[in-house]
């Protein structure tokens, strides 16, 4: 008797094994909420203190947002705000003279939706000069020379620009925030950040 185990089945089993090891490593459990909401519950157990901290994970695209029990604010929102909770004053005159409003997300659809929202708002006053809508380039050029542009958080091509405001997707990872976004936006404070 021969069993045909596909590469996909082996990949799924490997994922399961790694997930089990992660759950053991962090002393936590993963379950559904018991509702038909596609959310999961992540519980961290501390046997010494006889305590359990619960989190709700919501599925959004390929990332999962995490909320503490009895708290409706996304934990990543708090991390982003804390990372930018500083006062660096005004923009310096270093680098080039181009001033941007950066929309930072990996999600093309979210970038498009945000740009359309901004376009609809600014075009009412006739401020929009040009709206670029290509596969990998999406931006709005204003008549005063400023522009809103979409950049992915893992890109290095955005270094050297001065951004006046950052619009950050909460679905970024901690690695993207600390390794890529903060170096690009090192002169920005909390008042310069919008999370969507």
Short mmCIF file of C-alpha atoms in Angstrom, two decimals:
data_model
loop_
_atom_site.label_atom_id
_atom_site.label_comp_id
_atom_site.label_asym_id
_atom_site.label_seq_id
_atom_site.Cartn_x
_atom_site.Cartn_y
_atom_site.Cartn_z
CA UNK A 1 0.00 0.00 0.00
CA UNK A 2 1.39 3.39 -1.01
CA UNK A 3 0.42 6.79 0.31
CA UNK A 4 0.82 9.83 -1.89
CA UNK A 5 1.74 12.79 0.29
CA UNK A 6 1.89 15.97 -1.75
CA UNK A 7 4.29 18.84 -1.17
CA UNK A 8 1.32 20.97 -0.10
CA UNK A 9 0.36 18.44 2.58
CA UNK A 10 3.94 18.37 3.87
CA UNK A 11 4.06 22.17 3.88
CA UNK A 12 0.83 22.30 5.90
CA UNK A 13 2.19 19.75 8.38
CA UNK A 14 5.41 21.73 8.74
CA UNK A 15 3.40 24.87 9.42
CA UNK A 16 1.36 23.00 12.05
CA UNK A 17 4.54 21.74 13.73
CA UNK A 18 6.07 25.24 13.79
CA UNK A 19 2.82 26.70 15.15
CA UNK A 20 2.75 24.11 17.95
CA UNK A 21 6.35 24.98 18.84
CA UNK A 22 5.54 28.72 18.87
CA UNK A 23 2.55 28.15 21.13
CA UNK A 24 4.74 26.14 23.52
CA UNK A 25 7.57 28.70 23.39
CA UNK A 26 5.29 31.60 24.32
CA UNK A 27 3.06 29.53 26.64
CA UNK A 28 -0.11 30.40 24.84
CA UNK A 29 -3.12 28.84 23.17
CA UNK A 30 -4.99 29.73 20.00
CA UNK A 31 -8.72 29.17 19.47
CA UNK A 32 -11.73 30.65 17.71
CA UNK A 33 -14.06 33.09 19.43
CA UNK A 34 -16.95 30.65 19.14
CA UNK A 35 -18.78 33.11 16.92
CA UNK A 36 -18.95 33.20 13.16
CA UNK A 37 -16.70 36.29 13.00
CA UNK A 38 -13.46 34.74 11.64
CA UNK A 39 -11.62 36.06 14.71
CA UNK A 40 -9.26 34.08 16.90
CA UNK A 41 -8.43 34.26 20.59
CA UNK A 42 -4.80 34.16 21.67
CA UNK A 43 -4.27 33.45 25.38
CA UNK A 44 -0.95 33.76 27.17
CA UNK A 45 -0.75 31.69 30.35
CA UNK A 46 1.35 32.54 33.41
CA UNK A 47 1.11 29.53 35.73
CA UNK A 48 3.25 31.14 38.46
CA UNK A 49 0.88 34.08 38.79
CA UNK A 50 -2.14 31.96 37.87
CA UNK A 51 -3.10 34.55 35.26
CA UNK A 52 -4.13 34.53 31.65
CA UNK A 53 -3.97 37.49 29.25
CA UNK A 54 -6.33 37.22 26.29
CA UNK A 55 -6.10 38.90 22.91
CA UNK A 56 -8.46 38.92 19.95
CA UNK A 57 -6.93 38.56 16.50
CA UNK A 58 -8.90 39.85 13.54
CA UNK A 59 -8.12 38.70 10.03
CA UNK A 60 -7.45 41.49 7.57
CA UNK A 61 -5.74 40.63 4.31
CA UNK A 62 -2.61 38.63 5.05
CA UNK A 63 -2.05 40.21 8.46
CA UNK A 64 -3.86 39.88 11.74
CA UNK A 65 -4.70 42.81 13.98
CA UNK A 66 -4.35 42.19 17.69
CA UNK A 67 -6.61 43.67 20.38
CA UNK A 68 -6.20 43.26 24.14
CA UNK A 69 -9.15 41.80 26.00
CA UNK A 70 -11.77 44.47 26.82
CA UNK A 71 -9.97 47.06 24.68
CA UNK A 72 -11.20 48.14 21.25
CA UNK A 73 -7.96 49.81 20.19
CA UNK A 74 -5.54 47.88 18.02
CA UNK A 75 -2.25 47.11 19.77
CA UNK A 76 -0.28 47.99 16.61
CA UNK A 77 -1.90 51.47 16.68
CA UNK A 78 -0.47 51.92 20.18
CA UNK A 79 2.98 50.71 19.05
CA UNK A 80 3.00 53.13 16.09
CA UNK A 81 1.89 56.04 18.29
CA UNK A 82 4.55 55.22 20.88
CA UNK A 83 7.24 55.03 18.16
CA UNK A 84 6.33 58.55 17.02
CA UNK A 85 5.62 59.96 20.49
CA UNK A 86 8.41 62.52 20.33
CA UNK A 87 8.87 66.14 19.40
CA UNK A 88 11.42 66.81 16.67
CA UNK A 89 10.21 70.28 15.75
CA UNK A 90 9.84 71.37 12.14
CA UNK A 91 11.26 69.76 9.04
CA UNK A 92 14.93 70.32 8.45
CA UNK A 93 16.18 71.74 5.16
CA UNK A 94 18.31 68.69 4.43
CA UNK A 95 17.98 66.58 1.28
CA UNK A 96 15.86 67.68 -1.65
CA UNK A 97 13.08 70.22 -1.64
CA UNK A 98 10.31 67.77 -2.40
CA UNK A 99 7.60 67.66 0.27
CA UNK A 100 5.41 64.57 0.38
CA UNK A 101 2.57 63.06 2.31
CA UNK A 102 3.46 59.37 2.40
CA UNK A 103 0.85 56.62 2.51
CA UNK A 104 2.71 53.59 3.82
CA UNK A 105 1.11 50.20 3.23
CA UNK A 106 1.78 46.85 1.57
CA UNK A 107 -1.85 46.61 0.46
CA UNK A 108 -2.47 48.03 -3.02
CA UNK A 109 -6.24 48.18 -2.43
CA UNK A 110 -5.87 50.13 0.81
CA UNK A 111 -3.46 52.55 -0.91
CA UNK A 112 -5.93 53.08 -3.74
CA UNK A 113 -8.85 53.62 -1.36
CA UNK A 114 -6.89 56.14 0.71
CA UNK A 115 -5.72 58.03 -2.39
CA UNK A 116 -9.27 58.16 -3.75
CA UNK A 117 -10.49 59.49 -0.39
CA UNK A 118 -7.79 62.18 -0.44
CA UNK A 119 -8.43 63.00 -4.12
CA UNK A 120 -12.16 63.42 -3.51
CA UNK A 121 -11.47 65.80 -0.62
CA UNK A 122 -8.78 67.92 -2.35
CA UNK A 123 -10.38 68.00 -5.79
CA UNK A 124 -13.44 69.79 -4.40
CA UNK A 125 -11.24 72.87 -3.97
CA UNK A 126 -9.44 72.39 -7.29
CA UNK A 127 -6.10 71.66 -5.60
CA UNK A 128 -5.27 68.54 -7.65
CA UNK A 129 -3.02 68.92 -10.68
CA UNK A 130 -2.46 65.25 -11.53
CA UNK A 131 -3.53 61.81 -10.28
CA UNK A 132 -1.14 58.97 -11.25
CA UNK A 133 -2.72 55.55 -11.23
CA UNK A 134 -0.23 53.00 -12.58
CA UNK A 135 0.40 49.46 -11.35
CA UNK A 136 3.29 50.26 -9.02
CA UNK A 137 3.08 54.07 -8.91
CA UNK A 138 0.17 55.81 -7.29
CA UNK A 139 0.27 59.46 -6.28
CA UNK A 140 -1.59 62.76 -6.33
CA UNK A 141 0.33 65.86 -7.40
CA UNK A 142 -1.07 69.12 -6.07
CA UNK A 143 -0.88 72.48 -7.83
CA UNK A 144 1.40 73.82 -5.08
CA UNK A 145 4.01 71.12 -5.87
CA UNK A 146 3.32 68.90 -2.87
CA UNK A 147 2.11 65.38 -3.40
CA UNK A 148 0.59 62.36 -1.73
CA UNK A 149 2.25 59.10 -2.69
CA UNK A 150 2.00 55.44 -1.86
CA UNK A 151 5.13 53.65 -0.76
CA UNK A 152 5.59 50.14 0.51
CA UNK A 153 7.19 49.88 3.96
CA UNK A 154 9.90 47.54 2.74
CA UNK A 155 11.24 49.89 0.07
CA UNK A 156 14.50 51.81 0.32
CA UNK A 157 13.74 54.17 -2.57
CA UNK A 158 11.86 56.59 -0.33
CA UNK A 159 14.89 57.64 1.67
CA UNK A 160 15.95 61.19 0.97
CA UNK A 161 12.44 62.62 0.76
CA UNK A 162 11.04 64.88 3.44
CA UNK A 163 7.56 63.85 4.31
CA UNK A 164 5.27 66.34 5.99
CA UNK A 165 2.81 63.72 7.15
CA UNK A 166 2.80 59.93 7.29
CA UNK A 167 -0.34 57.88 6.80
CA UNK A 168 0.53 54.39 8.10
CA UNK A 169 -1.38 51.16 7.61
CA UNK A 170 -1.86 49.36 10.93
CA UNK A 171 -1.20 46.07 9.12
CA UNK A 172 2.55 46.68 8.94
CA UNK A 173 4.89 44.47 10.93
CA UNK A 174 7.10 45.55 13.84
CA UNK A 175 10.14 44.85 11.65
CA UNK A 176 8.83 47.18 8.92
CA UNK A 177 8.07 49.90 11.46
CA UNK A 178 11.43 49.91 13.22
CA UNK A 179 13.74 48.97 10.34
CA UNK A 180 12.18 50.82 7.41
CA UNK A 181 9.54 53.38 8.39
CA UNK A 182 11.17 55.08 11.38
CA UNK A 183 14.48 55.72 9.54
CA UNK A 184 12.56 57.34 6.66
CA UNK A 185 10.46 59.43 9.04
CA UNK A 186 13.02 60.21 11.73
CA UNK A 187 11.96 63.88 11.94
CA UNK A 188 8.27 63.15 12.48
CA UNK A 189 6.33 63.40 15.71
CA UNK A 190 2.95 62.02 16.73
CA UNK A 191 1.06 65.00 15.28
CA UNK A 192 2.44 64.06 11.83
CA UNK A 193 1.06 60.50 11.89
CA UNK A 194 -2.31 59.13 10.80
CA UNK A 195 -3.08 55.43 11.17
CA UNK A 196 -5.58 53.71 8.89
#
